[in-house]
Coordinates of N, CA and C and ligand atoms in Angstrom, one line a residue:
X1321 N 89.4 137.6 77.3 CA 88.4 138.1 78.2 C 89.0 138.8 79.4
X1322 N 90.3 138.5 79.7 CA 90.9 139.1 80.9 C 91.4 140.5 80.7
X1323 N 91.3 141.0 79.4 CA 92.0 142.3 79.1 C 91.3 143.4 79.8
X1324 N 90.0 143.3 80.2 CA 89.3 144.4 80.8 C 89.3 144.3 82.3
X1325 N 89.8 143.3 82.9 CA 89.7 143.2 84.3 C 90.8 144.0 85.0
X1326 N 90.4 144.6 86.1 CA 91.4 145.3 86.9 C 92.2 144.4 87.7
X1327 N 93.5 144.3 87.5 CA 94.3 143.4 88.2 C 95.4 144.1 89.0
X1328 N 95.5 143.8 90.2 CA 96.6 144.4 91.0 C 97.6 143.3 91.3
X1329 N 98.8 143.6 90.9 CA 99.9 142.6 91.2 C 100.9 143.3 92.2
X1330 N 101.1 142.6 93.3 CA 102.0 143.1 94.3 C 103.1 142.1 94.4
X1331 N 104.4 142.5 94.1 CA 105.5 141.6 94.3 C 106.0 141.7 95.7
X1332 N 106.0 140.6 96.4 CA 106.4 140.5 97.8 C 107.7 139.7 97.9
X1333 N 108.6 140.1 98.8 CA 109.8 139.2 99.0 C 109.3 138.0 99.7
X1334 N 109.7 136.9 99.3 CA 109.3 135.6 100.0 C 110.1 135.4 101.3
X1335 N 109.3 135.1 102.3 CA 110.0 134.8 103.6 C 111.0 133.7 103.4
X1336 N 110.7 132.7 102.6 CA 111.6 131.6 102.4 C 112.9 132.0 101.7
X1337 N 112.8 132.9 100.7 CA 114.0 133.4 100.0 C 114.8 134.2 101.0
X1338 N 114.1 135.0 101.8 CA 114.9 135.8 102.7 C 115.7 134.9 103.7
X1339 N 115.1 133.8 104.1 CA 115.8 132.9 105.0 C 117.0 132.3 104.3
X1340 N 117.0 132.1 103.0 CA 118.2 131.6 102.4 C 119.4 132.5 102.5
X1341 N 119.1 133.8 102.6 CA 120.2 134.8 102.7 C 120.7 134.9 104.1
X1342 N 119.9 134.5 105.1 CA 120.2 134.6 106.5 C 120.2 133.3 107.2
X1343 N 120.7 132.3 106.5 CA 120.6 130.9 107.0 C 121.4 130.7 108.3
X1344 N 122.3 131.6 108.6 CA 123.1 131.4 109.8 C 122.4 132.0 111.0
X1345 N 121.3 132.8 110.7 CA 120.6 133.4 111.9 C 119.8 132.4 112.6
X1346 N 119.4 132.7 113.8 CA 118.5 131.8 114.6 C 117.1 132.0 114.0
X1347 N 116.3 131.1 114.4 CA 114.9 131.1 114.0 C 113.9 131.6 115.1
X1348 N 114.5 132.5 115.9 CA 113.7 133.0 117.0 C 112.4 133.7 116.5
X1349 N 112.4 134.2 115.3 CA 111.2 134.9 114.8 C 110.1 134.0 114.4
X1350 N 110.3 132.7 114.6 CA 109.3 131.7 114.3 C 109.3 131.2 112.8
X1351 N 110.1 131.8 112.0 CA 110.1 131.3 110.6 C 110.9 130.0 110.5
X1352 N 110.6 129.2 109.5 CA 111.1 127.9 109.4 C 112.2 127.8 108.3
X1353 N 112.9 126.7 108.3 CA 113.9 126.4 107.3 C 113.2 126.3 105.9
X1354 N 114.0 126.7 105.0 CA 113.5 126.5 103.6 C 113.4 125.1 103.2
X1355 N 112.4 124.7 102.4 CA 112.2 123.3 102.0 C 111.7 123.4 100.5
X1356 N 111.9 122.3 99.8 CA 111.5 122.2 98.4 C 111.1 120.8 98.0
X1357 N 110.8 120.6 96.7 CA 110.4 119.3 96.2 C 111.5 118.6 95.4
X1358 N 112.7 119.1 95.6 CA 113.8 118.6 94.8 C 114.5 117.4 95.5
X1359 N 115.5 116.9 94.7 CA 116.2 115.7 95.3 C 117.2 116.0 96.4
X1360 N 117.6 117.2 96.5 CA 118.7 117.6 97.3 C 118.3 117.6 98.8
X1361 N 119.2 118.2 99.6 CA 119.0 118.1 101.1 C 117.8 118.9 101.6
X1362 N 117.2 119.7 100.8 CA 115.9 120.3 101.3 C 114.7 119.7 100.7
X1363 N 114.9 118.5 100.1 CA 113.8 117.8 99.5 C 113.0 117.0 100.4
X1364 N 111.9 116.3 99.9 CA 110.9 115.6 100.8 C 111.6 114.5 101.7
X1365 N 112.6 113.9 101.2 CA 113.3 112.8 102.0 C 114.0 113.4 103.3
X1366 N 114.2 114.7 103.3 CA 114.9 115.4 104.3 C 114.2 116.4 105.1
X1367 N 112.9 116.6 104.8 CA 112.1 117.6 105.5 C 112.2 117.5 107.0
X1368 N 112.1 116.3 107.5 CA 112.1 116.1 109.0 C 113.4 116.6 109.6
X1369 N 114.5 116.6 108.9 CA 115.8 117.0 109.5 C 116.0 118.5 109.4
X1370 N 115.2 119.3 108.7 CA 115.4 120.7 108.4 C 115.1 121.6 109.6
X1371 N 114.2 121.1 110.4 CA 113.8 122.0 111.5 C 113.1 121.1 112.6
X1372 N 113.4 121.3 113.9 CA 112.7 120.4 114.9 C 111.2 120.4 114.7
X1373 N 110.6 121.5 114.3 CA 109.2 121.5 114.2 C 108.7 120.7 113.0
X1374 N 109.6 120.2 112.2 CA 109.2 119.3 111.0 C 109.3 117.8 111.3
X1375 N 109.5 117.4 112.6 CA 109.8 116.0 112.8 C 108.7 115.1 112.5
X1376 N 107.4 115.6 112.5 CA 106.3 114.7 112.2 C 106.4 114.2 110.7
X1377 N 107.1 115.0 109.9 CA 107.2 114.6 108.4 C 108.0 113.3 108.4
X1378 N 108.8 112.9 109.4 CA 109.5 111.7 109.4 C 108.9 110.7 110.3
X1379 N 108.4 111.1 111.5 CA 108.0 110.2 112.5 C 106.5 109.8 112.4
X1380 N 105.7 110.7 111.7 CA 104.3 110.5 111.7 C 103.9 109.2 111.1
X1381 N 102.8 108.6 111.7 CA 102.2 107.4 111.2 C 101.0 107.5 110.4
X1382 N 100.5 108.8 110.3 CA 99.3 109.1 109.5 C 99.6 110.2 108.5
X1383 N 100.7 110.0 107.7 CA 101.1 111.0 106.8 C 100.4 111.0 105.5
X1384 N 100.3 112.1 104.8 CA 99.7 112.3 103.5 C 100.8 112.8 102.5
X1385 N 100.7 112.5 101.2 CA 99.5 111.8 100.6 C 99.7 110.3 100.6
X1386 N 98.6 109.6 100.3 CA 98.7 108.1 100.2 C 98.2 107.7 98.9
X1387 N 98.4 106.4 98.6 CA 97.8 105.7 97.5 C 96.5 105.2 98.0
X1388 N 95.4 105.7 97.4 CA 94.1 105.2 97.8 C 93.7 103.9 97.2
X1389 N 93.7 102.9 98.0 CA 93.3 101.5 97.5 C 92.7 100.7 98.6
X1390 N 92.0 99.7 98.2 CA 91.3 98.8 99.1 C 90.4 99.6 100.1
X1391 N 89.7 100.6 99.5 CA 88.7 101.4 100.3 C 87.5 100.5 100.7
X1392 N 87.0 100.8 101.8 CA 85.9 100.1 102.4 C 84.6 100.9 102.2
X1393 N 83.6 100.3 101.5 CA 82.4 101.0 101.3 C 81.7 101.3 102.7
X1394 N 81.3 102.5 102.8 CA 80.7 102.9 104.1 C 79.6 104.0 103.9
X1395 N 78.7 104.1 104.9 CA 77.7 105.1 104.8 C 78.3 106.4 105.3
X1396 N 78.8 107.2 104.4 CA 79.4 108.5 104.8 C 78.4 109.6 104.6
X1397 N 78.5 110.6 105.5 CA 77.6 111.8 105.3 C 77.9 112.5 104.0
X1398 N 76.8 113.0 103.3 CA 77.0 113.8 102.1 C 77.8 115.0 102.4
X1399 N 78.6 115.5 101.4 CA 79.3 116.7 101.5 C 78.4 117.9 101.0
X1400 N 78.2 118.8 101.9 CA 77.3 119.9 101.5 C 78.1 121.2 101.5
X1401 N 78.3 121.7 100.3 CA 79.1 122.9 100.0 C 78.2 124.1 100.0
X1402 N 78.5 125.1 100.7 CA 77.9 126.4 100.5 C 79.0 127.4 100.1
X1403 N 79.3 127.3 98.8 CA 80.4 128.1 98.2 C 79.7 129.2 97.4
X1404 N 80.2 130.4 97.5 CA 79.7 131.6 96.8 C 80.7 132.1 95.8
X1405 N 80.3 132.9 94.8 CA 81.2 133.5 93.9 C 82.1 134.5 94.8
X1406 N 83.4 134.5 94.5 CA 84.3 135.4 95.3 C 85.3 136.0 94.3
X1407 N 85.8 137.2 94.6 CA 86.9 137.8 93.7 C 88.2 137.0 94.0
X1408 N 88.8 136.5 92.9 CA 90.0 135.7 93.2 C 91.2 136.5 93.7
X1409 N 91.8 136.0 94.7 CA 93.0 136.6 95.4 C 94.1 135.5 95.4
X1410 N 95.0 135.7 94.5 CA 96.0 134.6 94.2 C 97.3 135.0 94.7
X1411 N 98.0 134.0 95.3 CA 99.4 134.3 95.7 C 100.3 133.1 95.4
X1412 N 101.5 133.4 95.0 CA 102.5 132.4 94.7 C 103.4 132.4 95.9
X1413 N 103.4 131.3 96.8 CA 104.1 131.3 98.0 C 105.5 130.6 97.8
X1414 N 105.8 130.3 96.6 CA 107.1 129.6 96.4 C 107.0 128.1 96.3
X1415 N 105.9 127.6 96.9 CA 105.6 126.1 96.9 C 104.4 125.8 96.0
X1416 N 103.5 126.7 95.9 CA 102.3 126.5 95.1 C 101.7 127.8 94.8
X1417 N 100.6 127.7 94.0 CA 99.7 128.9 93.8 C 98.5 128.7 94.7
X1418 N 98.2 129.6 95.5 CA 97.1 129.5 96.5 C 96.1 130.6 96.3
X1419 N 94.8 130.2 96.4 CA 93.8 131.2 96.2 C 93.1 131.4 97.6
X1420 N 93.3 132.6 98.1 CA 92.6 132.9 99.4 C 91.2 133.4 99.2
X1421 N 90.3 132.9 100.1 CA 88.9 133.3 99.9 C 88.4 134.0 101.1
X1422 N 87.4 134.9 100.9 CA 86.8 135.6 102.1 C 86.0 134.7 102.9
X1423 N 85.8 135.0 104.2 CA 85.0 134.1 105.1 C 83.6 133.9 104.6
X1424 N 83.0 132.8 105.0 CA 81.6 132.5 104.7 C 81.4 131.4 103.7
X1425 N 82.5 130.7 103.3 CA 82.3 129.6 102.3 C 82.4 128.3 103.2
X1426 N 81.4 127.6 103.3 CA 81.4 126.5 104.2 C 81.2 125.1 103.6
X1427 N 81.6 124.1 104.3 CA 81.5 122.7 104.0 C 80.9 122.0 105.2
X1428 N 79.7 121.4 105.1 CA 79.1 120.6 106.2 C 79.2 119.1 105.9
X1429 N 79.7 118.4 106.8 CA 79.8 116.9 106.7 C 79.3 116.4 108.0
X1430 N 78.1 115.8 107.9 CA 77.4 115.3 109.1 C 77.2 116.5 110.1
X1431 N 77.7 116.3 111.3 CA 77.6 117.3 112.3 C 78.7 118.3 112.3
X1432 N 79.6 118.2 111.4 CA 80.8 119.1 111.3 C 80.6 120.2 110.3
X1433 N 80.9 121.4 110.7 CA 80.9 122.5 109.7 C 82.3 123.1 109.6
X1434 N 82.8 123.1 108.4 CA 84.1 123.7 108.2 C 84.0 124.9 107.4
X1435 N 85.0 125.9 107.6 CA 85.0 127.1 106.7 C 86.2 127.0 105.8
X1436 N 86.0 127.3 104.5 CA 87.1 127.3 103.5 C 88.0 128.4 103.8
X1437 N 89.3 128.1 103.9 CA 90.4 129.1 104.1 C 91.0 129.5 102.8
X1438 N 91.4 128.4 102.0 CA 92.1 128.7 100.8 C 92.1 127.4 100.0
X1439 N 92.4 127.5 98.7 CA 92.7 126.3 97.9 C 94.0 126.5 97.1
X1440 N 94.6 125.4 96.7 CA 95.9 125.5 96.0 C 96.1 124.2 95.2
X1441 N 97.2 124.2 94.5 CA 97.3 123.1 93.5 C 98.7 122.4 93.6
X1442 N 98.7 121.1 93.2 CA 99.9 120.3 93.1 C 99.9 119.6 91.7
X1443 N 101.1 119.5 91.2 CA 101.2 118.6 90.0 C 102.4 117.8 90.1
X1444 N 102.4 116.4 89.8 CA 101.1 115.7 89.5 C 100.2 115.7 90.8
X1445 N 99.1 115.0 90.8 CA 98.3 115.0 92.0 C 99.1 114.3 93.1
X1446 N 98.9 114.7 94.3 CA 99.6 114.1 95.4 C 99.0 112.7 95.7
X1447 N 97.7 112.6 95.8 CA 97.0 111.4 96.1 C 97.1 110.5 94.8
X1448 N 97.3 109.2 95.0 CA 97.1 108.3 93.8 C 95.8 107.5 94.1
X1449 N 95.2 107.0 93.1 CA 94.1 106.1 93.3 C 94.5 104.8 92.5
X1450 N 94.6 103.7 93.3 CA 95.1 102.4 92.8 C 96.4 102.6 92.0
X1451 N 97.3 103.4 92.6 CA 98.6 103.5 92.1 C 98.8 104.6 91.0
X1452 N 97.7 105.2 90.6 CA 97.8 106.2 89.5 C 97.5 107.6 90.0
X1453 N 98.5 108.5 89.7 CA 98.3 109.9 90.0 C 97.6 110.6 88.9
X1454 N 96.8 111.6 89.2 CA 96.2 112.4 88.1 C 97.2 113.5 87.7
X1455 N 96.9 114.3 86.7 CA 97.8 115.4 86.2 C 98.0 116.4 87.3
X1456 N 96.9 116.7 88.0 CA 97.0 117.8 89.0 C 96.0 117.4 90.1
X1457 N 96.1 118.2 91.2 CA 95.0 118.1 92.2 C 94.9 119.5 92.8
X1458 N 93.6 119.8 93.2 CA 93.3 121.0 93.9 C 93.0 120.6 95.3
X1459 N 93.6 121.2 96.3 CA 93.3 121.0 97.7 C 92.5 122.2 98.3
X1460 N 91.3 121.9 98.7 CA 90.4 122.9 99.3 C 90.5 122.8 100.8
X1461 N 91.2 123.7 101.5 CA 91.6 123.6 102.9 C 90.5 124.3 103.8
X1462 N 89.9 123.5 104.7 CA 88.8 124.0 105.5 C 89.2 123.8 107.0
X1463 N 88.7 124.6 107.9 CA 88.9 124.5 109.3 C 87.5 124.6 110.0
X1464 N 87.4 123.7 111.1 CA 86.1 123.8 111.8 C 86.4 124.6 113.1
X1465 N 85.3 124.8 113.9 CA 85.4 125.7 115.0 C 86.4 125.2 116.1
X1466 N 86.6 123.9 116.1 CA 87.6 123.3 117.0 C 89.1 123.4 116.5
X1467 N 89.2 124.0 115.3 CA 90.5 124.2 114.7 C 91.0 123.0 113.9
X1468 N 90.2 122.0 113.7 CA 90.6 120.8 112.9 C 90.4 121.1 111.4
X1469 N 91.4 120.6 110.7 CA 91.4 120.8 109.2 C 90.6 119.7 108.5
X1470 N 89.8 120.1 107.5 CA 89.2 119.1 106.6 C 89.6 119.6 105.2
X1471 N 90.2 118.7 104.4 CA 90.7 119.0 103.1 C 89.9 118.2 102.1
X1472 N 89.4 118.9 101.1 CA 88.7 118.3 99.9 C 89.8 118.2 98.8
X1473 N 90.0 117.0 98.3 CA 90.9 116.9 97.2 C 90.1 116.7 95.9
X1474 N 90.4 117.6 94.9 CA 89.7 117.5 93.6 C 90.8 117.1 92.6
X1475 N 90.7 115.9 92.1 CA 91.7 115.4 91.1 C 91.4 116.1 89.7
X1476 N 92.5 116.4 89.0 CA 92.4 117.2 87.7 C 93.0 116.4 86.6
X1477 N 92.2 116.1 85.6 CA 92.7 115.4 84.4 C 92.6 116.3 83.2
X1478 N 93.5 116.0 82.2 CA 93.4 116.9 81.0 C 92.1 116.6 80.2
X1479 N 91.6 117.7 79.6 CA 90.4 117.6 78.8 C 90.2 118.9 78.1
X1480 N 88.9 119.4 78.1 CA 88.6 120.7 77.5 C 89.0 121.8 78.4
X1481 N 89.2 123.0 77.9 CA 89.5 124.2 78.7 C 88.3 124.4 79.7
X1482 N 88.7 124.6 80.9 CA 87.7 124.7 81.9 C 87.4 126.2 82.3
X1483 N 86.3 126.7 81.9 CA 86.0 128.1 82.0 C 85.9 128.5 83.5
X1484 N 85.4 127.6 84.4 CA 85.2 127.9 85.8 C 86.6 128.2 86.4
X1485 N 87.6 127.5 86.0 CA 89.0 127.7 86.5 C 89.7 128.8 85.8
X1486 N 89.2 129.4 84.8 CA 89.9 130.5 84.0 C 90.3 131.7 84.8
X1487 N 89.4 132.2 85.8 CA 89.8 133.3 86.5 C 91.1 133.1 87.3
X1488 N 91.4 131.8 87.7 CA 92.6 131.5 88.3 C 93.8 131.3 87.3
X1489 N 93.5 130.4 86.3 CA 94.6 130.0 85.4 C 95.0 131.1 84.4
X1490 N 94.1 132.1 84.2 CA 94.4 133.2 83.4 C 95.3 134.2 84.1
X1491 N 95.5 134.1 85.4 CA 96.2 135.1 86.2 C 97.1 134.5 87.2
X1492 N 97.8 133.4 86.8 CA 98.7 132.7 87.7 C 99.9 133.6 88.1
X1493 N 100.0 133.8 89.4 CA 101.2 134.7 89.8 C 102.5 134.0 89.7
X1494 N 103.5 134.7 89.3 CA 104.9 134.2 89.3 C 105.4 134.2 90.8
X1495 N 106.6 133.6 91.0 CA 107.1 133.5 92.3 C 107.2 134.9 93.0
X1496 N 106.6 135.0 94.2 CA 106.7 136.2 95.0 C 105.6 137.2 94.6
X1497 N 104.7 136.9 93.7 CA 103.6 137.8 93.3 C 102.3 137.5 94.0
X1498 N 101.6 138.5 94.2 CA 100.3 138.4 94.8 C 99.3 139.1 93.9
X1499 N 98.3 138.5 93.4 CA 97.4 139.1 92.4 C 96.0 139.1 92.9
X1500 N 95.4 140.3 92.9 CA 93.9 140.4 93.2 C 93.2 140.9 91.9
X1501 N 92.2 140.2 91.5 CA 91.4 140.6 90.3 C 90.1 141.1 90.9
X1502 N 90.0 142.4 90.9 CA 88.9 143.1 91.6 C 87.5 142.8 91.1
X1503 N 87.4 142.9 89.8 CA 86.1 142.9 89.2 C 85.7 141.6 88.5
X1504 N 86.3 140.5 88.9 CA 86.1 139.2 88.3 C 85.6 138.3 89.4
X1505 N 84.6 137.5 89.2 CA 84.1 136.6 90.2 C 84.5 135.2 89.9
X1506 N 85.0 134.5 90.9 CA 85.3 133.1 90.8 C 84.2 132.3 91.4
X1507 N 83.5 131.5 90.6 CA 82.4 130.7 91.1 C 82.9 129.5 91.7
X1508 N 83.1 129.5 93.0 CA 83.7 128.4 93.8 C 83.0 127.1 93.6
X1509 N 81.7 127.1 93.6 CA 80.9 125.8 93.5 C 81.2 125.1 92.1
X1510 N 81.5 125.9 91.1 CA 81.7 125.4 89.7 C 83.1 124.7 89.6
X1511 N 83.9 124.9 90.6 CA 85.2 124.3 90.6 C 85.2 122.8 91.0
X1512 N 84.0 122.4 91.5 CA 83.9 121.0 92.0 C 83.2 120.1 90.9
X1513 N 83.5 118.8 90.9 CA 82.8 118.0 89.9 C 81.3 117.8 90.4
X1514 N 80.5 117.4 89.4 CA 79.0 117.2 89.7 C 78.8 116.1 90.8
X1515 N 79.5 115.0 90.7 CA 79.3 113.9 91.6 C 80.2 114.1 92.8
X1516 N 79.6 114.2 94.0 CA 80.4 114.4 95.2 C 80.7 113.2 96.0
X1517 N 80.7 112.0 95.4 CA 81.1 110.8 96.0 C 82.6 110.9 96.4
X1518 N 83.0 110.3 97.5 CA 84.4 110.6 98.0 C 85.0 109.4 98.8
X1519 N 86.3 109.5 98.9 CA 87.1 108.7 99.8 C 87.4 109.5 101.0
X1520 N 87.4 108.8 102.2 CA 87.7 109.6 103.4 C 88.7 108.8 104.2
X1521 N 89.7 109.5 104.8 CA 90.7 108.9 105.6 C 91.4 109.9 106.5
X1522 N 92.1 109.5 107.5 CA 92.9 110.4 108.4 C 94.2 110.6 107.8
X1523 N 94.7 111.8 107.8 CA 96.0 112.1 107.2 C 96.7 113.4 107.8
X1524 N 97.5 114.0 107.0 CA 98.3 115.1 107.5 C 98.4 116.2 106.4
X1525 N 98.9 117.3 106.8 CA 99.4 118.3 105.8 C 100.4 117.6 105.0
X1526 N 100.5 118.0 103.7 CA 101.5 117.3 102.8 C 102.7 118.2 102.6
X1527 N 102.8 119.3 103.4 CA 103.9 120.2 103.4 C 104.4 120.3 104.8
X1528 N 105.7 120.7 105.1 CA 106.1 120.9 106.5 C 105.2 121.9 107.1
X1529 N 104.8 121.8 108.4 CA 105.4 120.8 109.4 C 104.7 119.4 109.3
X1530 N 103.9 119.1 108.3 CA 103.3 117.7 108.1 C 102.4 117.3 109.3
X1531 N 101.7 118.3 109.9 CA 100.9 118.1 111.1 C 99.7 117.1 110.7
X1532 N 99.5 116.2 111.7 CA 98.4 115.2 111.5 C 97.1 115.7 112.1
X1533 N 96.1 114.8 112.0 CA 94.7 115.2 112.5 C 93.9 115.9 111.4
X1534 N 94.3 115.7 110.1 CA 93.6 116.3 109.0 C 92.6 115.2 108.5
X1535 N 91.4 115.7 108.3 CA 90.3 114.8 107.7 C 90.3 115.0 106.2
X1536 N 90.8 113.9 105.5 CA 90.9 114.0 104.1 C 89.7 113.4 103.4
X1537 N 89.2 114.2 102.4 CA 88.0 113.8 101.6 C 88.4 114.0 100.2
X1538 N 88.6 112.9 99.5 CA 89.1 113.1 98.0 C 87.9 112.7 97.2
X1539 N 87.5 113.6 96.3 CA 86.3 113.3 95.4 C 86.8 112.3 94.4
X1540 N 85.9 111.3 94.1 CA 86.2 110.3 93.2 C 86.2 110.8 91.7
X1541 N 85.3 111.7 91.4 CA 85.2 112.2 90.0 C 86.2 113.3 89.8
X1542 N 87.0 113.2 88.8 CA 87.9 114.3 88.6 C 87.2 115.4 87.8
X1543 N 87.8 116.6 87.8 CA 87.4 117.7 86.9 C 88.4 117.7 85.8
X1544 N 88.0 118.4 84.7 CA 88.9 118.4 83.5 C 89.4 119.9 83.3
X1545 N 90.7 120.0 83.0 CA 91.3 121.3 82.7 C 91.9 121.1 81.3
X1546 N 92.0 122.2 80.5 CA 92.6 122.2 79.2 C 94.1 121.9 79.4
X1547 N 94.6 121.2 78.4 CA 96.1 120.9 78.4 C 96.9 122.2 78.5
X1548 N 96.4 123.3 77.9 CA 97.1 124.6 78.0 C 97.1 125.1 79.4
X1549 N 95.9 124.9 80.1 CA 95.8 125.4 81.5 C 96.8 124.7 82.4
X1550 N 96.9 123.4 82.2 CA 97.8 122.6 83.0 C 99.3 123.0 82.7
X1551 N 99.5 123.2 81.4 CA 100.9 123.6 81.0 C 101.3 124.9 81.6
X1552 N 100.3 125.8 81.7 CA 100.5 127.2 82.2 C 101.0 127.1 83.7
X1553 N 100.3 126.1 84.4 CA 100.7 125.9 85.8 C 102.1 125.3 85.9
X1554 N 102.4 124.3 85.0 CA 103.7 123.6 85.1 C 104.8 124.5 84.6
X1555 N 104.5 125.6 83.9 CA 105.6 126.5 83.6 C 106.1 127.2 84.8
X1556 N 105.2 127.3 85.8 CA 105.6 128.0 87.1 C 106.1 127.0 88.1
X1557 N 105.4 125.8 88.2 CA 105.7 124.7 89.1 C 105.7 123.4 88.3
X1558 N 106.9 123.0 88.0 CA 107.0 121.8 87.1 C 106.6 120.6 87.9
X1559 N 106.9 120.5 89.2 CA 106.5 119.3 90.0 C 106.5 119.8 91.4
X1560 N 105.4 119.7 92.1 CA 105.3 120.1 93.5 C 104.4 119.2 94.3
X1561 N 104.7 117.9 94.2 CA 103.9 116.9 94.9 C 104.9 116.1 95.8
X1562 N 104.4 115.9 97.1 CA 105.2 115.1 98.0 C 105.0 113.6 97.6
X1563 N 106.1 112.8 97.7 CA 106.0 111.4 97.4 C 104.9 110.7 98.3
X1564 N 104.4 109.6 97.7 CA 103.3 108.8 98.5 C 103.9 108.3 99.8
X1565 N 103.1 108.4 100.8 CA 103.5 108.0 102.2 C 102.9 106.6 102.5
X1566 N 103.6 105.9 103.5 CA 103.0 104.6 103.9 C 101.6 104.7 104.5
X1567 N 100.8 103.8 104.1 CA 99.4 103.8 104.7 C 99.4 103.3 106.2
X1568 N 100.3 102.5 106.6 CA 100.4 101.9 107.9 C 99.0 101.4 108.3
X1569 N 98.4 100.7 107.4 CA 97.1 100.0 107.7 C 96.0 100.9 107.9
X1570 N 96.0 102.1 107.5 CA 94.9 103.0 107.8 C 93.7 102.7 107.0
X1571 N 92.6 102.9 107.7 CA 91.3 102.7 107.1 C 90.9 103.8 106.1
X1572 N 90.6 103.4 104.8 CA 90.1 104.3 103.8 C 88.7 103.9 103.5
X1573 N 87.8 104.9 103.8 CA 86.4 104.7 103.5 C 86.0 105.3 102.2
X1574 N 84.9 104.7 101.6 CA 84.5 105.1 100.3 C 83.0 105.3 100.4
X1575 N 82.4 106.4 100.0 CA 81.0 106.6 100.1 C 80.3 105.8 99.1
X1576 N 79.1 105.3 99.4 CA 78.3 104.4 98.6 C 77.5 105.1 97.5
Ligands
ZN2707 ZN1 98.0 120.6 99.1

């Protein structure tokens, strides 16, 4: 079905790769040290040492991801998504595949309104529930008018091929590629599970600089993706999940 779509692929040099060649230069231009998900000195255990701006990755007390357990039932506001069909705009940033969306896609939670900026994927899922990680997770990253981030986590388990995700998984960009599919619509609302019950807790970005103050909302019901779709992602990113971080007694709420 993708044969007739107009696809524009732009290969961009990665800022991170460029840094690897100029590692002796100063970082006056604001770019950060390269980091990755491997065991070596650029891996998650060493992120905090790679750049002074990454210190929260080591010192933070509200880091993500966490193992979601002992959640407390609470009356949480319903999640109201106003997501519209958008043309997929995919980019491989060297750490994940990210889908950028045009303005106007909103999430309202109680008196907070957030705008969707982008969503991206990790494998396995970063969040665990009662010690178990899912095959993948999609993180829908939103920002409110005050600049605070609200991230919706959608756990992904293997099942039937998921047509709603096909516009993304049929066009996964390789490293350094940016893909725009002009005449194909991605139905954002269909990417979410039917049941919007969720866990809520305070956390952080799961990538450097690991900034805190992120409102995490992880949907309890997973979505299903075909085994082939999951495999297609893993051929590009075999594993891109940060290890589970200490909970430090943080409160995890669960909608009733
Ligand atoms: Zn993420």
